[in-house]
XYZ file of C-alpha atoms in Angstrom:
555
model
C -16.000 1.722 19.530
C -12.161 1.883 20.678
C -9.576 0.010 17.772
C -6.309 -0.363 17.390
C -4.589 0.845 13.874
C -1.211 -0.922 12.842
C 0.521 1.668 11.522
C 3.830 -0.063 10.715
C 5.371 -3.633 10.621
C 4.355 -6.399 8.493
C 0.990 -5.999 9.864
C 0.444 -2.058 8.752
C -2.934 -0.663 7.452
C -4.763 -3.137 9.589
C -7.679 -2.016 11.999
C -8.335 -4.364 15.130
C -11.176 -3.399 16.965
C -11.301 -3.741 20.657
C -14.588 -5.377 21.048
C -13.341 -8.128 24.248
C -13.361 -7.123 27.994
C -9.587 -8.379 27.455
C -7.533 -8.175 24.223
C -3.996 -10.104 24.369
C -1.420 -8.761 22.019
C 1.562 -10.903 20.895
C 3.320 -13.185 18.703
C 1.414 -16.776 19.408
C -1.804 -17.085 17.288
C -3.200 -17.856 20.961
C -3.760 -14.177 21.256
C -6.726 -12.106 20.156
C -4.815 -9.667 18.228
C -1.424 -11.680 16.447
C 1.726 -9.464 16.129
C 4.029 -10.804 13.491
C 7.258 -9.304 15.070
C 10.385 -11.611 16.216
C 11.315 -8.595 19.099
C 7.156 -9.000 20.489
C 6.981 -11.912 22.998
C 4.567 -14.710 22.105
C 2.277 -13.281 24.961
C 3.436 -9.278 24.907
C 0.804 -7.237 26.152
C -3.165 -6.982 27.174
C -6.050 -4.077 26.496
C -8.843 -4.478 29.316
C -12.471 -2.364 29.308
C -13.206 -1.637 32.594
C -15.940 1.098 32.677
C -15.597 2.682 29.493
C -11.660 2.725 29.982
C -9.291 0.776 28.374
C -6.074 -0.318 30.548
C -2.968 -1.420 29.013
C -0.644 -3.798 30.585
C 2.681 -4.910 29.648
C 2.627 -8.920 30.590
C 6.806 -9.238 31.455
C 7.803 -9.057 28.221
C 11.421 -9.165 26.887
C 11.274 -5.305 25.480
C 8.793 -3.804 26.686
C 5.855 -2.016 25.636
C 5.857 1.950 24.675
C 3.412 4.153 25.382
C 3.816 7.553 23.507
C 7.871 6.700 23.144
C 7.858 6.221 27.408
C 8.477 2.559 28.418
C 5.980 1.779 30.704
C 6.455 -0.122 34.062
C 2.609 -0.078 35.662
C -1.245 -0.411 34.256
C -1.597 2.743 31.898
C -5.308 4.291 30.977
C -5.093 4.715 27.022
C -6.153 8.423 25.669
C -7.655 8.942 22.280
C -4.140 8.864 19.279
C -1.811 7.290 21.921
C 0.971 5.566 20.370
C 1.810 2.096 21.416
C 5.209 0.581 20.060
C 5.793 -3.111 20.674
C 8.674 -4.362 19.446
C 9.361 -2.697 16.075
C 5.240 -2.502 15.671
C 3.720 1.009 16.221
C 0.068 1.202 16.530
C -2.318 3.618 17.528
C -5.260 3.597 19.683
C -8.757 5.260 18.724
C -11.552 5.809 20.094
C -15.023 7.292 19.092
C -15.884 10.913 20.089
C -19.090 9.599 21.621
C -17.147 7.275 23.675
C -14.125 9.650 24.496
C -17.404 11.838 25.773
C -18.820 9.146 27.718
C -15.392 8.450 29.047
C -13.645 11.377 30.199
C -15.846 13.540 32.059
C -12.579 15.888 33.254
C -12.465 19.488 32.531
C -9.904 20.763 30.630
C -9.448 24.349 31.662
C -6.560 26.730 29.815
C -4.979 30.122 32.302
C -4.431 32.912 30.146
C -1.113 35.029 31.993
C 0.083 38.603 31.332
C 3.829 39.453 31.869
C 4.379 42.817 30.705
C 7.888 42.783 31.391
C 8.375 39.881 28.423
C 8.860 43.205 26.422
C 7.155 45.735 24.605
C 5.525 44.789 21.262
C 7.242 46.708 17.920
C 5.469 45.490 14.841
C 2.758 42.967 14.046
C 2.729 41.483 10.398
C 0.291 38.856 9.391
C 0.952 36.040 8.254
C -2.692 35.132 6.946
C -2.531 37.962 4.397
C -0.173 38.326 1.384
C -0.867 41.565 -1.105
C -1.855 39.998 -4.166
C 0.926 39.526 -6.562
C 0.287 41.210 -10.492
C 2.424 39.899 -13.627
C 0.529 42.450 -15.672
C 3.133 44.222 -17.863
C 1.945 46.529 -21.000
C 3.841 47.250 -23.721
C 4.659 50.989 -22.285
C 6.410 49.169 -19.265
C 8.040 46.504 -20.609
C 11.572 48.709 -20.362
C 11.309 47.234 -16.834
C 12.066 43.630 -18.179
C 15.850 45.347 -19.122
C 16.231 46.192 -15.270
C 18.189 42.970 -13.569
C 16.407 43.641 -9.975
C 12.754 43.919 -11.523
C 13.588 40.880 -13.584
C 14.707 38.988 -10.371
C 11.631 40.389 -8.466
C 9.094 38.795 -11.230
C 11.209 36.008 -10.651
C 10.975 35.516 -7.224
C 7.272 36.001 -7.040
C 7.424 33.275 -9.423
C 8.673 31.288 -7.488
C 6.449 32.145 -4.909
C 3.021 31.780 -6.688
C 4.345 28.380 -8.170
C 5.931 26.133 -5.875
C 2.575 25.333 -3.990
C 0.777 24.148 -6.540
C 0.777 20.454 -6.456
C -1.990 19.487 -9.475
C 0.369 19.204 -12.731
C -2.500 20.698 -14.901
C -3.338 23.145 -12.594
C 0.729 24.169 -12.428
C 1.075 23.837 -15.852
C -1.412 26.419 -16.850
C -0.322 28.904 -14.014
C 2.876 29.390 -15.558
C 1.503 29.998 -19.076
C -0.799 32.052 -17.395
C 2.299 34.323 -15.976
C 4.116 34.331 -19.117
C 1.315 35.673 -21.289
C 1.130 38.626 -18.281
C 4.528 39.226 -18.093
C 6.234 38.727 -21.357
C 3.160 39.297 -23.582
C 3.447 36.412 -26.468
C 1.094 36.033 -29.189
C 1.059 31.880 -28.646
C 2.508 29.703 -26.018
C 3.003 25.754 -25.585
C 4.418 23.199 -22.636
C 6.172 20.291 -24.137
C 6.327 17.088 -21.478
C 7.850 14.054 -22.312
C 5.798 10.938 -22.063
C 7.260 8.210 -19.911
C 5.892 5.599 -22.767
C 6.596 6.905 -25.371
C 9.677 9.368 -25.369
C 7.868 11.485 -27.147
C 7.594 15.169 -26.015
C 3.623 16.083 -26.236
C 2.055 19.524 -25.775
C 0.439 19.337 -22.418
C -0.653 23.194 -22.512
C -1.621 25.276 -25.343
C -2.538 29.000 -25.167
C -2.952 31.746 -27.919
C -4.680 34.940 -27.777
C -6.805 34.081 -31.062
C -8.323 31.141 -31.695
C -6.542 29.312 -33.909
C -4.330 25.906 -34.628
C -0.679 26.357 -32.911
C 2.344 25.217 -35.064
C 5.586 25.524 -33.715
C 9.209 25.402 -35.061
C 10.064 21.104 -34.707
C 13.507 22.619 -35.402
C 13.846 24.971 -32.730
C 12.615 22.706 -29.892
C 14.814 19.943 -31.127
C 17.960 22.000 -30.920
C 16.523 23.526 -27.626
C 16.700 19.881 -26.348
C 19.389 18.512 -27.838
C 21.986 21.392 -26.625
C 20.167 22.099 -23.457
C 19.906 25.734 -23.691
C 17.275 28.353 -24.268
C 17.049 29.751 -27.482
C 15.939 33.140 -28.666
C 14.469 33.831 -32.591
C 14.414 37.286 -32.807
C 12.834 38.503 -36.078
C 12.558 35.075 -37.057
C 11.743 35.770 -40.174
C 15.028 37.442 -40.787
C 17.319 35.108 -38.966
C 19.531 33.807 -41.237
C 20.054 30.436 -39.257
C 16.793 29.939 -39.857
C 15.479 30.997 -43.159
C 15.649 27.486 -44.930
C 13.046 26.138 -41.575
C 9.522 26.580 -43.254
C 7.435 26.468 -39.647
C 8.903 29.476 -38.682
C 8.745 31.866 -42.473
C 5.185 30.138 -42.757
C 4.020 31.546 -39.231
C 5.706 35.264 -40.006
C 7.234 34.839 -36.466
C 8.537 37.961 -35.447
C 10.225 36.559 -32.111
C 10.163 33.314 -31.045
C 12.107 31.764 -27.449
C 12.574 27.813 -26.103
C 13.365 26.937 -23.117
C 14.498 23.605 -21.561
C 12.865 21.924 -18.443
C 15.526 20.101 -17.209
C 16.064 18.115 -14.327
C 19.247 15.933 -13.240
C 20.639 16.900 -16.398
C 17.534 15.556 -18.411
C 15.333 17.354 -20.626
C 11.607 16.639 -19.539
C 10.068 19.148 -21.562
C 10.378 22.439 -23.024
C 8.491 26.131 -22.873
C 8.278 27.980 -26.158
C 6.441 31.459 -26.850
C 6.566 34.022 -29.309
C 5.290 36.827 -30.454
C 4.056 37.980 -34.120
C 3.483 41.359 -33.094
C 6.146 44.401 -34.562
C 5.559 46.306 -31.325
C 6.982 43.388 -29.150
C 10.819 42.177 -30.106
C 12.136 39.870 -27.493
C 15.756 40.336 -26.087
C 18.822 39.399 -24.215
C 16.440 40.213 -20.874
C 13.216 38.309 -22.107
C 15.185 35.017 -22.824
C 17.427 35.496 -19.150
C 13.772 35.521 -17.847
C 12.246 32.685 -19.392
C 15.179 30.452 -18.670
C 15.037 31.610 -15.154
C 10.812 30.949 -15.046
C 11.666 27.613 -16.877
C 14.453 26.693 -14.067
C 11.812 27.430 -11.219
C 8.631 25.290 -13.299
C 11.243 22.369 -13.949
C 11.405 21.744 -10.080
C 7.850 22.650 -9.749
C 6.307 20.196 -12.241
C 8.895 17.245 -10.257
C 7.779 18.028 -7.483
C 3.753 17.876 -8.780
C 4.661 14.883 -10.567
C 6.192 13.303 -7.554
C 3.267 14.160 -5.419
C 0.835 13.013 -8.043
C 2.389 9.502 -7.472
C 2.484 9.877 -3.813
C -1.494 10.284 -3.551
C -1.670 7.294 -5.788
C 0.584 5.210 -4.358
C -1.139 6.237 -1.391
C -4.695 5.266 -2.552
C -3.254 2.053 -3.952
C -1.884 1.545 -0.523
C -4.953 2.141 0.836
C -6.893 0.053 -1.332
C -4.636 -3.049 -0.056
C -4.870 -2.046 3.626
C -8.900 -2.592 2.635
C -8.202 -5.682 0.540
C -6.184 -7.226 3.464
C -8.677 -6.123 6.322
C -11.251 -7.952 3.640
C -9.477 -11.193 3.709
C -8.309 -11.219 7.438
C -12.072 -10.959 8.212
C -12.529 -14.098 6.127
C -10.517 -16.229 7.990
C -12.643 -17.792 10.809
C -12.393 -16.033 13.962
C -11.572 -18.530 16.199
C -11.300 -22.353 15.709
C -13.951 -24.328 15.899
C -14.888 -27.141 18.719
C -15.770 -30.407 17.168
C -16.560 -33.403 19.160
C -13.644 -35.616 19.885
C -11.099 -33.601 17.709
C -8.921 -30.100 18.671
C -8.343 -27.787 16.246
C -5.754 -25.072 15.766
C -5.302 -22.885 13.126
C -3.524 -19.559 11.662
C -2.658 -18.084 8.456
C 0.629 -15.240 8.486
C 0.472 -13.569 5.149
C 3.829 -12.182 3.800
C 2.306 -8.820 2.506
C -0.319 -6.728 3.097
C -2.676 -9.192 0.974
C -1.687 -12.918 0.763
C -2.752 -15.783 -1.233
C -3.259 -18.557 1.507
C -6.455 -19.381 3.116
C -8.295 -21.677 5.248
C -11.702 -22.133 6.437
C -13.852 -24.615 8.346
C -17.631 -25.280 7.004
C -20.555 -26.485 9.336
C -21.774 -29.122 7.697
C -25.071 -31.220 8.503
C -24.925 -33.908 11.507
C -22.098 -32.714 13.061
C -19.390 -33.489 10.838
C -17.051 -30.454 9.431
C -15.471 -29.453 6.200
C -11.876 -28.481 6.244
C -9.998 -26.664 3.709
C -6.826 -24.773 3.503
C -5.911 -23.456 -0.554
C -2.885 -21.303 -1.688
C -3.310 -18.626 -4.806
C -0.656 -18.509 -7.320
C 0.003 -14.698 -6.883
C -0.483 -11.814 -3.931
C -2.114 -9.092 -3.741
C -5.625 -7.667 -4.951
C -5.880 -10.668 -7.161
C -4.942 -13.351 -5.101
C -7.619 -11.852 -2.378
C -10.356 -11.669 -4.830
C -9.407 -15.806 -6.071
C -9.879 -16.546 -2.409
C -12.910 -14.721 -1.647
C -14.170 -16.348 -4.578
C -13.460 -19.796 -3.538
C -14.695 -19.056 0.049
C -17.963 -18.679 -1.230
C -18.246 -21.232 -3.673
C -17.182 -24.234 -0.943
C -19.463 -22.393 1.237
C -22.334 -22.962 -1.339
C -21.721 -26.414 -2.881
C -20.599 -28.008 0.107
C -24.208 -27.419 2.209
C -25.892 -29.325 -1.187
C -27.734 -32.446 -0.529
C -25.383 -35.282 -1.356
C -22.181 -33.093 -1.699
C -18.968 -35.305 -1.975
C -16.107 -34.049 -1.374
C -14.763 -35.025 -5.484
C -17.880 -32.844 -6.153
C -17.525 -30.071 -4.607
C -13.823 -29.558 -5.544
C -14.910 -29.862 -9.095
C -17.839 -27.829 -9.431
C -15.222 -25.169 -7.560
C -12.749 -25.427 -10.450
C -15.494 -25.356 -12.962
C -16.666 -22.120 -11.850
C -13.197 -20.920 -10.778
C -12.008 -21.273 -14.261
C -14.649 -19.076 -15.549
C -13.817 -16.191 -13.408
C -9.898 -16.780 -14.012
C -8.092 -14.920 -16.462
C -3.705 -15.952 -16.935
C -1.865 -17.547 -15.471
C -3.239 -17.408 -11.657
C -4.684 -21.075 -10.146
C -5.423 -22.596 -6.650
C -3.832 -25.130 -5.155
C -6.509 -26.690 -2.316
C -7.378 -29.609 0.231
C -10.905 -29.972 0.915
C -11.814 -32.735 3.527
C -14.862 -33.628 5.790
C -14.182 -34.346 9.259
C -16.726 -37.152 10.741
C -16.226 -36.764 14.743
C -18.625 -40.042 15.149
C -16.268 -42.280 12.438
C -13.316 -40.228 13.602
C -12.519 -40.272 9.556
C -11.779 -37.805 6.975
C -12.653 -38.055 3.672
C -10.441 -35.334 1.391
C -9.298 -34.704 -1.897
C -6.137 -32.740 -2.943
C -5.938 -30.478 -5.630
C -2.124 -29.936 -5.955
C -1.344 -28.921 -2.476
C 0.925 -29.398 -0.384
C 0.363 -33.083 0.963
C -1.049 -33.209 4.636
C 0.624 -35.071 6.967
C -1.268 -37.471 8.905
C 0.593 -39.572 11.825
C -1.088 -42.510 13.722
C -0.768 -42.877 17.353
C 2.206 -45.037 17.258
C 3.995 -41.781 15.678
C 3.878 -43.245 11.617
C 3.282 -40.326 9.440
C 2.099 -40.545 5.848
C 1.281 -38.012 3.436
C -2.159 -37.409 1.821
C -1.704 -36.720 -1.889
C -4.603 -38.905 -3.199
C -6.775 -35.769 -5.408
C -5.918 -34.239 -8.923
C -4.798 -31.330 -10.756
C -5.023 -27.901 -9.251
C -7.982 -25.607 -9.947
C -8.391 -22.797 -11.736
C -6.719 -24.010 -15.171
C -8.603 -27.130 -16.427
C -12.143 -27.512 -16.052
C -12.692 -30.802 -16.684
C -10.231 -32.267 -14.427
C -10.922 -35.296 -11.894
C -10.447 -35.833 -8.659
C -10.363 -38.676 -6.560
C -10.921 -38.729 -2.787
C -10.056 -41.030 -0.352
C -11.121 -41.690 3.761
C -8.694 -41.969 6.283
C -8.836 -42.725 9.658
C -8.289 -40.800 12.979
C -7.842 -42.751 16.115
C -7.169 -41.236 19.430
C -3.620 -40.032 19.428
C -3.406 -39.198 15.795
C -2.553 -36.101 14.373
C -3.659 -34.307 11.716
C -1.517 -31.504 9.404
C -2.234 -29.349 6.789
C 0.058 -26.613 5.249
C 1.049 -24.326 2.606
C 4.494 -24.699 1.121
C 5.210 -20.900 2.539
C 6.147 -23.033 5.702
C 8.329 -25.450 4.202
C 9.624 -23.259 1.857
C 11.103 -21.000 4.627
C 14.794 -19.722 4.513
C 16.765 -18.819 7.242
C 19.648 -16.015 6.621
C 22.198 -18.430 4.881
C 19.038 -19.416 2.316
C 18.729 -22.592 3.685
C 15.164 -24.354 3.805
C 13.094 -25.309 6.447
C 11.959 -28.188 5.086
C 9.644 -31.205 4.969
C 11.475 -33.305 7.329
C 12.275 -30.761 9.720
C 8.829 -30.196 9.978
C 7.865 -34.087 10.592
C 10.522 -34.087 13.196
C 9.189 -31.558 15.364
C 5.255 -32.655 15.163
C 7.002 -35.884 15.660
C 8.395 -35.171 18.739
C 5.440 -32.919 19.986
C 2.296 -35.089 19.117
C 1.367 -35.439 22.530
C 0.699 -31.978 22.969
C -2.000 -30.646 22.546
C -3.286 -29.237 19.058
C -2.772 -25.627 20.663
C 0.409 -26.574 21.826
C 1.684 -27.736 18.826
C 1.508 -25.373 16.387
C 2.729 -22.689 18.920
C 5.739 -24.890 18.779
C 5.981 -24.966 15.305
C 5.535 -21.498 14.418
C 8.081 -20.866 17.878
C 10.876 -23.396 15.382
C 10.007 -21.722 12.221
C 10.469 -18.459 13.880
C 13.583 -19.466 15.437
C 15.021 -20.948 12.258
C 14.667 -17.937 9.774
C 16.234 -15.021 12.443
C 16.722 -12.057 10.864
C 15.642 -13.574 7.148
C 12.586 -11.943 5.146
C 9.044 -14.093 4.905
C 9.035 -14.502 1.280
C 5.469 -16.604 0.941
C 2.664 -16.960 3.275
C 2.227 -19.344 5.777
C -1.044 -21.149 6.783
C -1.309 -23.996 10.007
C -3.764 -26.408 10.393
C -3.546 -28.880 13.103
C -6.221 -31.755 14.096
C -6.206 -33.842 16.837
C -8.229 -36.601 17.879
C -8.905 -36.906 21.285
């Protein structure tokens, strides 16, 4: 199957896929796939299968569509990973290797060419194969160490060996693992600082006996405190340091600290030393440490940065699943009901919103309508919903279901599954097309607004508290009437609450003056127009909250 895959814009992680003979692509909620862009036209672009091919076409819009960064003027035939850019919305198109099979039939061929004159070949080297580096040093080469362009060699494979490791632990233990060849210690330890805490913990311990580590407190405090690297030599002799107990307890012959510093902060520390008398660390052993330590500082950021880049990314991904979850829980299209036109969409203002809307089936014809708003975004928010979705869905099909009823057996249930401070705010209503009534009861939303054919509007507040906090609330309900002419709207204060650039609001009234104004229109029509103000209004301002439409007409 061929989809499209939002790749950036306030719709990115989403996956559409392209399942109509035609797919429309634009800003109206009129189109099969809704772009929430203000530089895509409100009917931008169109995807047609014809024969296993998909054509796009750009349908006069005001900036064109993009095909692989080339503005294109006439029908196009899309190709597996083409890029399509409407607006400031990139997207890309896929399609199934079966399919691509099935669909492009073409050989590909490739012309190898010799040219002997593009000149004579001197020296191949591959870059496959590297000779495998050694830090082994014994004790009858360690003279080496005292020569600066060995020293800078070790260093430099270092380097090398080091900065593509991207697993912290993995890193970590790598550049024990080099000391212990190259410098030869007795005992080693990494010191890290944890975020939390402040603390600096051992992340990595190594000793060539099995045994308990204990390390000088004093010389790892000083090593952080002055930001330098520190050598002990003959510890137990050092006069600076014969009132510390750690070190005369451990008989430390040698002992060096080293800083991990990075924008002028201490992070963590390396320390090693030695116990042996055949090993006495020097001017040369500490100028390599600090130099290893200077290379693993930038390392370990750089693992550490990448560590929260895959988990941002899988966090990312798990709300680009989340909000694919809830899109797909939203009805598909709006519903035909005798005598009434309906029109509906929901524009979430991240990846995973907190508004929601549905419309139930219910027995002899009639309908149940409900549009809810979740105290919060994200994960949470779409797990509330999903909940709530499925408990209307159950108690509203029970024999003898009032609305009052349904609403509180919802909050009942919704307050066991709630934990804080997070709540629903929701209208439920039944829509009789033989009465042409609608009986409803609000739990703390946003009033509807209901206006008579003679263009009277009234709000419907008649319900209770909202759900998720109290479970033995009470609701009341009340049935209204819906002649021919009237008009029928329910929102979520993300509309209202809308602020253009200068932080002014959209607004109530502004809202009753344009359904005002439009009533005769069409359902269809009308909240195209209102979305086409609202759009208007806030320009270049951020969507702070979502925004769900509901419009009902009766016919």
């Amino acid at each position: 199957m061929a989809r499209l895959v939002i790749d950036s814009g306030i719709d990115s992680g989403m996956v559409y896929p392209l399942t109509e003979d035609i797919t429309t692509l634009g800003r109206s909620p009129s189109n099969s796939i809704q772009i929430i862009d203000r530089k895509v036209s409100r009917f931008h672009t169109e995807i047609q299968r014809m024969n296993n091919q998909y054509i796009l076409r750009d349908l006069g819009s005001k900036n064109g569509t993009y095909i692989n960064d080339q503005l294109i003027t006439e029908p196009y035939t899309l190709q597996n990973n083409d890029k399509i850019r409407i607006g400031d919305t990139v997207m890309y198109f896929e399609i199934e290797a079966k399919e691509e099979e099935e669909r492009d039939t073409t050989t590909r061929s490739v012309r190898l060419v010799s040219e002997p004159e593009w000149g004579e070949e001197k020296q191949a080297i591959s870059v496959l194969s590297k000779p495998e580096l050694s830090y082994k040093v014994d004790s009858s080469t360690t003279e080496l160490l005292k020569d600066s362009t060995h020293r800078l060699e070790i260093l430099y494979q270092v380097g090398e060996t080091i900065c593509s490791i991207l697993d912290v632990n993995t890193l970590l233990n790598k550049i024990m693992e080099i000391l212990f060849n190259v410098i030869q210690p007795d005992r080693g330890c990494i010191l890290l600082k944890d975020e939390k805490t402040g603390q600096f913990v051992p992340r990595v311990v190594k000793t060539r006996e099995e045994e308990e580590i204990s390390i000088s407190q004093h010389i790892v405090e000083r090593c952080i405190q002055e930001k330098v690297s520190i050598l002990v030599s003959d510890a137990t002799s050092d006069q600076r340091f014969k009132e510390v107990d750690s070190v005369i307890m451990e008989r430390i012959r040698s002992a060096m600290c080293s800083p991990l510093v990075f924008k002028n902060e201490v992070f963590g520390v390396i320390y090693v030393d030695t116990r042996s008398r055949l090993i006495s660390y020097g001017q040369e052993e500490l100028e390599l440490l600090t130099g290893v330590s200077n290379q693993a500082a930038m390392a370990i950021v750089n693992a550490r940065l990448h560590e929260r880049l895959v988990e941002q990314s899988k966090l990312e991904k798990e709300l680009e699943i989340a909000r694919t979850i809830q899109m797909n829980l939203l009805p598909r299209s709006d519903p035909e009901i005798e005598n009434f036109e309906v029109a509906a969409t929901s524009i979430p203002a991240k990846k995973v919103g907190g508004d929601y809307y549905d419309f139930l089936e219910l027995p002899q014809g009639q309908w149940g309508v409900a549009v809810g708003d979740v105290s919060g975004k994200g994960v949470p928010a779409a797990i509330l919903i999903a909940t709530v979705r499925a408990l209307l869905k159950s108690e509203s099909t029970r024999p003898r279901a009032s609305v009052t009823s349904v609403v509180s057996k919802v909050n009942i249930l919704t307050c066991h599954d709630v934990t804080g401070n997070i709540f629903i705010t929701l209208v439920y209503g039944v829509l009789n097309p033989h009465t042409r009534s609608f009986e409803y009861t609000n739990a703390g939303h946003c009033p509807p607004l209901l206006f008579d054919p003679q263009g009277n509007v009234r709000s419907l507040s008649v319900g209770g508290f909202f759900m998720g906090l109290m479970e033995n609330t009470e609701y009341r309900k009340e049935v209204v009437k819906l002649p021919p002419g009237s008009v029928l709207v329910i929102y979520s204060d993300g509309l209202v609450d809308t602020m253009d650039v200068a932080g002014n609001f959209f607004g109530l009234e502004r809202l009753k003056k344009i359904i005002s104004e439009n009533r005769t229109k069409s359902a269809t029509e009308l909240r195209d127009i209102i979305l086409h103000q609202l759009d208007e209004f806030r320009g270049e301002a951020e969507v702070f909250d979502d925004m769900t439409l509901v419009v009902i007409k009766s016919l």
